[in-house]
PDB file of C-alpha atoms in Angstrom:
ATOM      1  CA  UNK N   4     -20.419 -22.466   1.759  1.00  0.00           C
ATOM      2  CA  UNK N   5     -22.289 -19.803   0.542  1.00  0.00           C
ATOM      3  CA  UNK N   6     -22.674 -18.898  -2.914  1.00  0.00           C
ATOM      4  CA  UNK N   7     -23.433 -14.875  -3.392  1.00  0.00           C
ATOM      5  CA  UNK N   8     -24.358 -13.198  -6.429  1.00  0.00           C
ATOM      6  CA  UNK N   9     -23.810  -9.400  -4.877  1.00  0.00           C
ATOM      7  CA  UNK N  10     -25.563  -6.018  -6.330  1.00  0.00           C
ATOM      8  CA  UNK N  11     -24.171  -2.922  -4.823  1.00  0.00           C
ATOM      9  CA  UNK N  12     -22.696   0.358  -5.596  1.00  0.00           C
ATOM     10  CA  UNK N  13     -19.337   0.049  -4.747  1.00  0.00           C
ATOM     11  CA  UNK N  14     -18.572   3.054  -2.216  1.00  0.00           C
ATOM     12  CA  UNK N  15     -16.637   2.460   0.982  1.00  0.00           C
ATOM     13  CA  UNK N  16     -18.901   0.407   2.849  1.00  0.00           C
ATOM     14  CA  UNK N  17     -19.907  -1.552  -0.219  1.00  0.00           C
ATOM     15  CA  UNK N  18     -16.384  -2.705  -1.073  1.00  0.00           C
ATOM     16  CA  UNK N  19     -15.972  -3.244   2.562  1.00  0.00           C
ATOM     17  CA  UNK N  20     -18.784  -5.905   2.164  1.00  0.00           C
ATOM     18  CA  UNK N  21     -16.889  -7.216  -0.918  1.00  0.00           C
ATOM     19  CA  UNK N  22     -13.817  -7.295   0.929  1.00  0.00           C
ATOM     20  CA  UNK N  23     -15.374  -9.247   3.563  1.00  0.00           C
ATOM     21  CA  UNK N  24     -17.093 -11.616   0.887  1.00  0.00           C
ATOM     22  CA  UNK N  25     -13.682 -12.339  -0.744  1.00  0.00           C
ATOM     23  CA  UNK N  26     -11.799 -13.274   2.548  1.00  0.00           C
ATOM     24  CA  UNK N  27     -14.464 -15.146   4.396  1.00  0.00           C
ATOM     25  CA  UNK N  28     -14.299 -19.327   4.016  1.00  0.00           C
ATOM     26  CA  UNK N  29     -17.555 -19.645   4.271  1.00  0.00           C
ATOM     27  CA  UNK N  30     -18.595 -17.369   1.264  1.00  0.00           C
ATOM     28  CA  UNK N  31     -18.121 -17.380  -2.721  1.00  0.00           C
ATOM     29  CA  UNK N  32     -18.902 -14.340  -4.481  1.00  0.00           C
ATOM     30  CA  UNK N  33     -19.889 -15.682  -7.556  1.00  0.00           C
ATOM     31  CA  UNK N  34     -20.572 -12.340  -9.656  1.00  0.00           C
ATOM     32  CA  UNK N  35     -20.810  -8.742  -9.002  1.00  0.00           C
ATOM     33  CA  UNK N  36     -23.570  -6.478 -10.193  1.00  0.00           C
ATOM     34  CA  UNK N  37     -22.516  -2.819 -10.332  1.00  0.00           C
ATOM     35  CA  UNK N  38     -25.051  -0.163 -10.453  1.00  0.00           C
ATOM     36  CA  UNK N  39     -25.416   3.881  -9.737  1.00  0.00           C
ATOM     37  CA  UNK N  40     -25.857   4.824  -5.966  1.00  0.00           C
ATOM     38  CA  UNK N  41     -23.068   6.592  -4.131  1.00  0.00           C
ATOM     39  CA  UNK N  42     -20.972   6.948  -7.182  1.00  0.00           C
ATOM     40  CA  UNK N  43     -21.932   6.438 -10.946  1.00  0.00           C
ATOM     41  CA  UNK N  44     -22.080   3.232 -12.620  1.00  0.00           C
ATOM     42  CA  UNK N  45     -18.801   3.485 -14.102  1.00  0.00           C
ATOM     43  CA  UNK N  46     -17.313   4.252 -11.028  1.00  0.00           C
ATOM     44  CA  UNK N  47     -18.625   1.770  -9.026  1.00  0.00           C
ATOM     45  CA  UNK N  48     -17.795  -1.059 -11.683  1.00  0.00           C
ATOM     46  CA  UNK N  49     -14.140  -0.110 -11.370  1.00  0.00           C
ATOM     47  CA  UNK N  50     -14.135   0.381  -8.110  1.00  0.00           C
ATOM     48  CA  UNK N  51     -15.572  -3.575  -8.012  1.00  0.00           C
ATOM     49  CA  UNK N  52     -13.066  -4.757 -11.113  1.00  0.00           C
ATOM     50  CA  UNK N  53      -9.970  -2.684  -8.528  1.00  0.00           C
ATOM     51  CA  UNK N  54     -10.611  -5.111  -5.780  1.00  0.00           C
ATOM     52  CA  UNK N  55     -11.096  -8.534  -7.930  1.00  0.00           C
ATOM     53  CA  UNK N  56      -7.739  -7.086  -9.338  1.00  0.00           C
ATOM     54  CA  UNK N  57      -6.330  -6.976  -5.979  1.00  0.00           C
ATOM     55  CA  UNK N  58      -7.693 -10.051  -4.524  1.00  0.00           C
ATOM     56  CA  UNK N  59      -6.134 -12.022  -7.548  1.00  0.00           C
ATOM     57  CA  UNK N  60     -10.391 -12.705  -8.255  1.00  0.00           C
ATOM     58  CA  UNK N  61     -11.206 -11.316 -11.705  1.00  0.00           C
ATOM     59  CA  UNK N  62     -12.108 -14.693 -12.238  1.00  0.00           C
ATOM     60  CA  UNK N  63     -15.520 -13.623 -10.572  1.00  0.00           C
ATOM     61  CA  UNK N  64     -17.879 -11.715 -13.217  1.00  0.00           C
ATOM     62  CA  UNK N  65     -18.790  -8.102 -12.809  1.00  0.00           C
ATOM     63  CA  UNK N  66     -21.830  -7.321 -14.246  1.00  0.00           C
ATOM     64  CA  UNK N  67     -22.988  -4.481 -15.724  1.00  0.00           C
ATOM     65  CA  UNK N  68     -26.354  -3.212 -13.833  1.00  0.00           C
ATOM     66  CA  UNK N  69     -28.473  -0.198 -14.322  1.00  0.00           C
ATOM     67  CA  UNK N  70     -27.320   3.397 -14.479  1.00  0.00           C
ATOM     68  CA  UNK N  71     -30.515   5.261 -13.097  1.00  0.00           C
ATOM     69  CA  UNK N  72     -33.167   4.926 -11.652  1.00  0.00           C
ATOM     70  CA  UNK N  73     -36.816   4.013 -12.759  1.00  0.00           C
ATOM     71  CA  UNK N  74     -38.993   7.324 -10.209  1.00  0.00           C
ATOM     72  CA  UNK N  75     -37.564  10.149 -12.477  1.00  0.00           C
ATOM     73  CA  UNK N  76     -34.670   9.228 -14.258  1.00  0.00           C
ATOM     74  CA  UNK N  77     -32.140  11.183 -11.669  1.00  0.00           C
ATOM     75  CA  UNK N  78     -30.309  10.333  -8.440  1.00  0.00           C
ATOM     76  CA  UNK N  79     -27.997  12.587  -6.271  1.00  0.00           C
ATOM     77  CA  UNK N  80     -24.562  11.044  -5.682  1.00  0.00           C
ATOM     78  CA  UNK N  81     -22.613  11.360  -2.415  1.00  0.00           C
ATOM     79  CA  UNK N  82     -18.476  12.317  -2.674  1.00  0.00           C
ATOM     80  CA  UNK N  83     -18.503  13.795   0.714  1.00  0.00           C
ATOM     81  CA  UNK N  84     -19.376  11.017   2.401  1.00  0.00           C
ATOM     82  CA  UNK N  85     -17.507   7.973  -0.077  1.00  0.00           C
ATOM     83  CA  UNK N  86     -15.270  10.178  -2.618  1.00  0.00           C
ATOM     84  CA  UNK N  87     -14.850  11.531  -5.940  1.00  0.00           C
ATOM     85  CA  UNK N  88     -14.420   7.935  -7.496  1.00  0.00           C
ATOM     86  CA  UNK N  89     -16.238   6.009  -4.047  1.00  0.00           C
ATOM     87  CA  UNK N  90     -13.221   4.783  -2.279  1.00  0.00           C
ATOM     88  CA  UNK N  91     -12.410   7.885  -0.700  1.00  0.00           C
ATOM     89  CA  UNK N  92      -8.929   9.156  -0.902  1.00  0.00           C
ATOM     90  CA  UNK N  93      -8.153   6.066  -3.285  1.00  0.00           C
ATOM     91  CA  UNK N  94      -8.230   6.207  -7.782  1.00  0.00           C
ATOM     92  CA  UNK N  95      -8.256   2.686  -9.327  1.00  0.00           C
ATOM     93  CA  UNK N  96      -5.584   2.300 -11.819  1.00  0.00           C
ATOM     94  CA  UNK N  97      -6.142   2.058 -15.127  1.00  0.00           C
ATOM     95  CA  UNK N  98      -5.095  -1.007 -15.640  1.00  0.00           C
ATOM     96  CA  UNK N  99      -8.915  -2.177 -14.487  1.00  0.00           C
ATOM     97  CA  UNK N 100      -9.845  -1.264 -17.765  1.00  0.00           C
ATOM     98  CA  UNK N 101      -8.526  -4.465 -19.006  1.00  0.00           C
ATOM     99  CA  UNK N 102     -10.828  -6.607 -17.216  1.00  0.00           C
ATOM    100  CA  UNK N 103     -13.993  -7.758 -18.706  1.00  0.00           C
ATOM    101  CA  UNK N 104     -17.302  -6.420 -18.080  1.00  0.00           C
ATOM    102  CA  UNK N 105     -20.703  -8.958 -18.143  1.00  0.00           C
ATOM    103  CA  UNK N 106     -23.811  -8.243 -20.044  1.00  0.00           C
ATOM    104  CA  UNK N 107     -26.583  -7.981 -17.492  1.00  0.00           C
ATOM    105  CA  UNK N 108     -28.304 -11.284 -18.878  1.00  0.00           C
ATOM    106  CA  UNK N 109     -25.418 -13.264 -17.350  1.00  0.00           C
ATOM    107  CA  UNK N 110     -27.486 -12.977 -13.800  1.00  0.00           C
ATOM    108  CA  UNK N 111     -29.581 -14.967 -15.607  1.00  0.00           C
ATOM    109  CA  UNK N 112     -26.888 -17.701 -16.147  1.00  0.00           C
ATOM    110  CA  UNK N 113     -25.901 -17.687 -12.489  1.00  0.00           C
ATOM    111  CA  UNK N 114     -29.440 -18.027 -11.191  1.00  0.00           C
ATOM    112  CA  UNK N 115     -30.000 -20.986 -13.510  1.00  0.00           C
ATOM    113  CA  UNK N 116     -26.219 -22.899 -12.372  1.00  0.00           C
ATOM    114  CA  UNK N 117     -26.851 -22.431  -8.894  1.00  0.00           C
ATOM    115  CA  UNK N 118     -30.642 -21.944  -8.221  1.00  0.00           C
ATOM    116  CA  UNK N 119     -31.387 -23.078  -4.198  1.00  0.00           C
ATOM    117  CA  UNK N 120     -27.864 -23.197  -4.022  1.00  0.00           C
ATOM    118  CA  UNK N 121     -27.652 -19.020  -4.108  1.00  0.00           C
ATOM    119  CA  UNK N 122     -27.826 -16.303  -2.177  1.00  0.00           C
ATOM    120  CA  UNK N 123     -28.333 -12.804  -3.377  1.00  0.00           C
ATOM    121  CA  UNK N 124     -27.463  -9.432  -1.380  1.00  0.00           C
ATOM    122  CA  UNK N 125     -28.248  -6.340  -2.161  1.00  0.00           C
ATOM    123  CA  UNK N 126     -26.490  -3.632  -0.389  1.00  0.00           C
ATOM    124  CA  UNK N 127     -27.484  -0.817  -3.279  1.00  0.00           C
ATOM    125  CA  UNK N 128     -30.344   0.957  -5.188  1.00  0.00           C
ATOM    126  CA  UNK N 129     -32.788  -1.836  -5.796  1.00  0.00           C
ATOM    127  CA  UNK N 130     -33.044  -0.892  -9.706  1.00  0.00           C
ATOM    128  CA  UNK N 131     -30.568  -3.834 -11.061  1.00  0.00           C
ATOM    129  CA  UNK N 132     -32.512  -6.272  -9.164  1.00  0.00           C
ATOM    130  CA  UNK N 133     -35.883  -4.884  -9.577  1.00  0.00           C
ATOM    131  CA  UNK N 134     -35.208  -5.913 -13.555  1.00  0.00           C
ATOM    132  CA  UNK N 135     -33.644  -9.071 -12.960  1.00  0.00           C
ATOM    133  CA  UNK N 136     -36.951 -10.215 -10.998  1.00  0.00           C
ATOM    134  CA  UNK N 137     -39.320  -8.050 -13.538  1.00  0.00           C
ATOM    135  CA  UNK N 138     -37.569 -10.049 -16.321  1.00  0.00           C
ATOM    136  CA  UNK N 139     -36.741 -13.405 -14.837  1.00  0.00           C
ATOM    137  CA  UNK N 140     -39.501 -13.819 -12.127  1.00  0.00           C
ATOM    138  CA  UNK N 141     -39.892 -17.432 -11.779  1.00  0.00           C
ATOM    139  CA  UNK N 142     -36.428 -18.418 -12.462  1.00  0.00           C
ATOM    140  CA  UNK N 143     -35.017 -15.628  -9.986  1.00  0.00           C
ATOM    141  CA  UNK N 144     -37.507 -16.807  -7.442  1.00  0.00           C
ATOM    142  CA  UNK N 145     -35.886 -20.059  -7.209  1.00  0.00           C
ATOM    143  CA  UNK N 146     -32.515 -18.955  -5.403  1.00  0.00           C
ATOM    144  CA  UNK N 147     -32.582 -19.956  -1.277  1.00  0.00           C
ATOM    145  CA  UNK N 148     -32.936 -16.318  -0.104  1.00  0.00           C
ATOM    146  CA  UNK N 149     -32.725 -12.732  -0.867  1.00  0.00           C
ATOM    147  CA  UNK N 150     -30.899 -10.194   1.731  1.00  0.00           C
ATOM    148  CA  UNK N 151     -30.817  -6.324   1.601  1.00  0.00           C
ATOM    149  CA  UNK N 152     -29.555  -3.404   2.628  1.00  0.00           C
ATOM    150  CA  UNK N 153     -32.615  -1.042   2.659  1.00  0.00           C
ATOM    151  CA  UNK N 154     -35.167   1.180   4.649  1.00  0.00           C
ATOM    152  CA  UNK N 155     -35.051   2.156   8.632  1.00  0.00           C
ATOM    153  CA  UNK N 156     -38.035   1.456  11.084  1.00  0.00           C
ATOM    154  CA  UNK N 157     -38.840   3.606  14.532  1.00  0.00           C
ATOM    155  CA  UNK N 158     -35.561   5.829  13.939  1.00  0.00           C
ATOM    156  CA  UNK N 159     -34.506   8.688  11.007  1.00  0.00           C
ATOM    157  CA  UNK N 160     -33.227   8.397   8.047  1.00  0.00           C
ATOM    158  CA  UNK N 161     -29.925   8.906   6.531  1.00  0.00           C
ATOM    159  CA  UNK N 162     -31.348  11.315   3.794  1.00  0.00           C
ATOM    160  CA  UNK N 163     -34.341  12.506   5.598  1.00  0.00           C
ATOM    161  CA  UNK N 164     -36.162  12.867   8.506  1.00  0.00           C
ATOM    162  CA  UNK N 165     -37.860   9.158   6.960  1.00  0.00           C
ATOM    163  CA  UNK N 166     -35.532   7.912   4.365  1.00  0.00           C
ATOM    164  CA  UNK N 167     -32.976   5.489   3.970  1.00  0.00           C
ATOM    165  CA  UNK N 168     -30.551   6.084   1.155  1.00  0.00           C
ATOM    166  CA  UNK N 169     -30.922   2.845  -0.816  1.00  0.00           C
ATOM    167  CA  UNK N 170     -34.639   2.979  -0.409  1.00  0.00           C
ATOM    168  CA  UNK N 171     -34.916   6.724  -1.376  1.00  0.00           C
ATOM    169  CA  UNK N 172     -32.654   6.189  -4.080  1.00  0.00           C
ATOM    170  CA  UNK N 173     -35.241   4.356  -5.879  1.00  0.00           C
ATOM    171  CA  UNK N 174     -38.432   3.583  -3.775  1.00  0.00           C
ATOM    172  CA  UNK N 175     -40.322   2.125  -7.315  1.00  0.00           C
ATOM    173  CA  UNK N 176     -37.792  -0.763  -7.074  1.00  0.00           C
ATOM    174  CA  UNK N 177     -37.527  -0.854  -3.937  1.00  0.00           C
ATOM    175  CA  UNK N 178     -40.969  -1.980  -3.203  1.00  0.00           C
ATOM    176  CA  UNK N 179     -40.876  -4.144  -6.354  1.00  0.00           C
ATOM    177  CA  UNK N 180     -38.278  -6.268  -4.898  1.00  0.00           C
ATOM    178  CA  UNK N 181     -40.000  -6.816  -1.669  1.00  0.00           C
ATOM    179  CA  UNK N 182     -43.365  -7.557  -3.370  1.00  0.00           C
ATOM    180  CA  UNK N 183     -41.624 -10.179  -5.430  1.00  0.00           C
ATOM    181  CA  UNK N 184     -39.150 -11.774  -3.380  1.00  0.00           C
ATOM    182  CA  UNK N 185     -39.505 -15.040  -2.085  1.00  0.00           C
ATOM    183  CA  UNK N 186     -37.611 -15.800   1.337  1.00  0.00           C
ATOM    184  CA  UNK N 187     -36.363 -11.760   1.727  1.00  0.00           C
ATOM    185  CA  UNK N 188     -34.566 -10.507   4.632  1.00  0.00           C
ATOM    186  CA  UNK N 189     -34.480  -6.749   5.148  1.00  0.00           C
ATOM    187  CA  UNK N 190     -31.899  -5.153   6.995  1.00  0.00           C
ATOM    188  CA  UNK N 191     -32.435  -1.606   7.856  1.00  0.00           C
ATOM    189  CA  UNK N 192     -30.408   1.486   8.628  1.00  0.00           C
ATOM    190  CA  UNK N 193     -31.595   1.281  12.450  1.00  0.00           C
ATOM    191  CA  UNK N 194     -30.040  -1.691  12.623  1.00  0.00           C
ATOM    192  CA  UNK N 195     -26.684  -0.888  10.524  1.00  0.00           C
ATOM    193  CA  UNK N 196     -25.879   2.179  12.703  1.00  0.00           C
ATOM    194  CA  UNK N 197     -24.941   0.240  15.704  1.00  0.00           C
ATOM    195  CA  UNK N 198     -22.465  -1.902  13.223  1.00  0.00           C
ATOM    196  CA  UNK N 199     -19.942   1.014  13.968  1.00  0.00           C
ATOM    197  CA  UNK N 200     -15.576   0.170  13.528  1.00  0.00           C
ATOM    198  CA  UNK N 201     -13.961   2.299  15.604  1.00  0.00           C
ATOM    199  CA  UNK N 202     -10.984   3.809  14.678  1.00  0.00           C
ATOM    200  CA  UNK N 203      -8.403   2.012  16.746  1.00  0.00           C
ATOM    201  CA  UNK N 204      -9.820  -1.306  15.135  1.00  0.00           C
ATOM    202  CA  UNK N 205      -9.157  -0.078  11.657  1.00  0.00           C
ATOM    203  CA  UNK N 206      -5.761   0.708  12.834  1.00  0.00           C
ATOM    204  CA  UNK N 207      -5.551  -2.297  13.890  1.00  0.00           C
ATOM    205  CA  UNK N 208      -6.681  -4.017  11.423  1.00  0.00           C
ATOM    206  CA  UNK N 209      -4.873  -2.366   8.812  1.00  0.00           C
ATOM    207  CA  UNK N 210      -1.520  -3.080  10.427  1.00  0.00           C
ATOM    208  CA  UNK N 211      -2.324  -6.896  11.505  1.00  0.00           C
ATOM    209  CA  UNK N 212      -3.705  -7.796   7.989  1.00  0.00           C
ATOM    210  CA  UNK N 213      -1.625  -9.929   5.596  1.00  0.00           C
ATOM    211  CA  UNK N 214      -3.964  -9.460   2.716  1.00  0.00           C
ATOM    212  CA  UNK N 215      -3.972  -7.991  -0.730  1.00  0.00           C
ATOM    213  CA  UNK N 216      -6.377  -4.946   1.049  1.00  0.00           C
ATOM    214  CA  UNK N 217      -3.722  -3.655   3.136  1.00  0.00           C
ATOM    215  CA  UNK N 218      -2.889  -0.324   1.907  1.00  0.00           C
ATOM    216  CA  UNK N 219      -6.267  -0.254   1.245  1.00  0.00           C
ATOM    217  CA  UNK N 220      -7.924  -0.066   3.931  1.00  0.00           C
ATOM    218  CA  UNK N 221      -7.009   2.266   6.286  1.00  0.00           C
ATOM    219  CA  UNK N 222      -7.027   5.261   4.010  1.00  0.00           C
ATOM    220  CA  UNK N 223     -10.587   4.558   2.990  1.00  0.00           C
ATOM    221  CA  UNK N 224     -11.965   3.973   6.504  1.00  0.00           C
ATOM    222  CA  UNK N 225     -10.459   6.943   7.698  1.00  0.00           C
ATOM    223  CA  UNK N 226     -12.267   9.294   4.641  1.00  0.00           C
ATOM    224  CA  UNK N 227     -15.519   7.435   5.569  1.00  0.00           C
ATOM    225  CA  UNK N 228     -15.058   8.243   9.228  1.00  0.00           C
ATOM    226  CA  UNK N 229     -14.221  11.573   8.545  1.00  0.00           C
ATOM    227  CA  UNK N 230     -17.224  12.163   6.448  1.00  0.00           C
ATOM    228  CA  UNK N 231     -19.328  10.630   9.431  1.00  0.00           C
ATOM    229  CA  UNK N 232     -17.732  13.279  11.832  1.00  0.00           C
ATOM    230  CA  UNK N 233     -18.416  16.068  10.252  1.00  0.00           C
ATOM    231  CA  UNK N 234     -22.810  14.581   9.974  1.00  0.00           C
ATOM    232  CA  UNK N 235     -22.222  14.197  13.811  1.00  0.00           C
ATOM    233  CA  UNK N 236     -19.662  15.386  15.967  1.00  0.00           C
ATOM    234  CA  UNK N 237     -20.235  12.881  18.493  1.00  0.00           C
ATOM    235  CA  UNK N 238     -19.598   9.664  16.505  1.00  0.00           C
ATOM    236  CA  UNK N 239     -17.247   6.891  17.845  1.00  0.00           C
ATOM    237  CA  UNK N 240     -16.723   5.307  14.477  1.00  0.00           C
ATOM    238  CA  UNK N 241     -17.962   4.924  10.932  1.00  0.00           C
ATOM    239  CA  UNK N 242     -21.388   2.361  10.539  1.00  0.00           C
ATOM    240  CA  UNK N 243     -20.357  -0.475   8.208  1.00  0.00           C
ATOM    241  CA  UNK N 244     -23.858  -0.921   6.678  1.00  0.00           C
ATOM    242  CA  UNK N 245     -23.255  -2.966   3.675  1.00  0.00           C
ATOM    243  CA  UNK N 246     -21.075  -5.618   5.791  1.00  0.00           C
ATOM    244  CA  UNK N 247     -23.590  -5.794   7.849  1.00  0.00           C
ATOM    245  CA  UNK N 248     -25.966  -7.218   5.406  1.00  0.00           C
ATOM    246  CA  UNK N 249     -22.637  -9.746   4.294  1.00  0.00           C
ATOM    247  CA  UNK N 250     -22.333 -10.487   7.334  1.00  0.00           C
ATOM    248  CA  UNK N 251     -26.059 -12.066   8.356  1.00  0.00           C
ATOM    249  CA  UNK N 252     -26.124 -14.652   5.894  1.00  0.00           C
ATOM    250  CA  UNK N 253     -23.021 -16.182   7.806  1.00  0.00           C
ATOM    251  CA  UNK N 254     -23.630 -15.064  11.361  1.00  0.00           C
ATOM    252  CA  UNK N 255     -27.715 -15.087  11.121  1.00  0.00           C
ATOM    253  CA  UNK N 256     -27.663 -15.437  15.206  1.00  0.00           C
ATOM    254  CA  UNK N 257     -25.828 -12.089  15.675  1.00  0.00           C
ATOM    255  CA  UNK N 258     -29.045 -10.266  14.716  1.00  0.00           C
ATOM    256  CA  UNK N 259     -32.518 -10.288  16.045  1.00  0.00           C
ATOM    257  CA  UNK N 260     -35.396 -11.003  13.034  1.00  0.00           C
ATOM    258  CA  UNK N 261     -39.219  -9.794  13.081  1.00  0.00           C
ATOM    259  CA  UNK N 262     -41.296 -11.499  10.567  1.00  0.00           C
TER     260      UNK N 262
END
């Protein structure tokens, strides 16, 4: 079993890779770190407390994480591709508002329970966990391994001709967090984009799934597609990055690794 302590900025194919956390046996989210990215903070921490809520988990913390970044103090956000609120056609009720959210020093608590027992993924901005190794270094050093979702090698990037979003987002932290890691495991955009649900699986999945993300999940796969279509035409299906990234720490023989 797995245990996860996840950062991420809860847009589509972030709370796919919750979703995916939450349902697999072999993994146990045990806290959620919401920070800026492809929606605000605030959005992206109720988009995380909407599917605990859901999932019957708001037993699992959510943590509040940072709320820019540390280049310039600004970051672009990105409706047309994950929403207004970052699950596309889909508003949280308010009723999330209930649900407590963590100080950021509780990371601090789960690295120290769980230690080589835990596995963090980062599938956002690197900011949040940029400070948690800046403040914590030793003790945040001690978890088994660090996976995330950042940068693209030998193809473009998603916001540039170069860039990854994550990475661009904030490329101070970003190279913090590789600098400091011990035991990191990068998984780029180049290899993300060939993670790609096509639409008839959605369906599929949508109407075959007996879980709490039923209604869910076709209505936000379809946005994200859409959004996808309209960058390129020729695209099959939507590129689950962020699962991707879940994914690995599970199924580590479905990629290929260069050290």
């Amino acid at each position: 079993m797995k245990k996860v302590l996840l950062f991420g900025d809860s847009g589509i194919d972030d709370s796919l890779a919750i979703i995916y956390g939450l349902l697999h046996p072999e993994i146990e989210i045990v806290g959620i770190v919401t920070s800026y990215g492809n929606v605000t903070k605030e959005q992206t921490t109720r988009n995380a407390l909407y599917l605990l809520q859901l999932a019957g988990r708001t037993d699992i913390p959510v943590i509040s994480g940072a709320s820019l970044p540390f280049l310039n103090g600004f970051t672009a956000y990105y409706p047309e591709i994950h929403g207004a609120e970052g699950l596309g056609p889909i508003q949280p009720p308010e009723s999330v508002a209930s649900i407590p959210i963590h100080n950021f020093s509780l990371i601090l608590s789960i690295v120290e329970k769980y230690k080589e027992e835990l596995t963090i993924v980062d599938v956002g901005r690197s900011t949040s966990l940029a400070i948690a190794l800046n403040l914590w270094k030793e003790t945040m050093q001690s978890v088994k391994e660090i996976y995330i979702m950042s940068g693209v090698f030998l193809q473009p990037g998603n916001v540039s001709s170069i860039a990854e979003a994550n990475a661009y987002g904030d490329p101070v932290s970003t190279r913090f967090v590789i600098n400091q890691s011990k035991n990191l495991t990068i998984i780029p955009l180049n290899v993300t984009n060939s993670a790609v649900l096509l639409p008839t699986e959605a369906e599929y999945i949508a109407e075959h799934t007996t879980t709490p993300f039923k209604s869910l999940i076709k209505p936000i796969y379809d946005y994200y597609f859409s959004a996808y279509k309209k960058l390129n035409p020729s695209i099959k299906g939507a590129p689950l990055h962020d699962v991707v990234a879940m994914s690995a720490i599970v199924n580590p023989d479905s990629l290929q690794y260069m050290y």
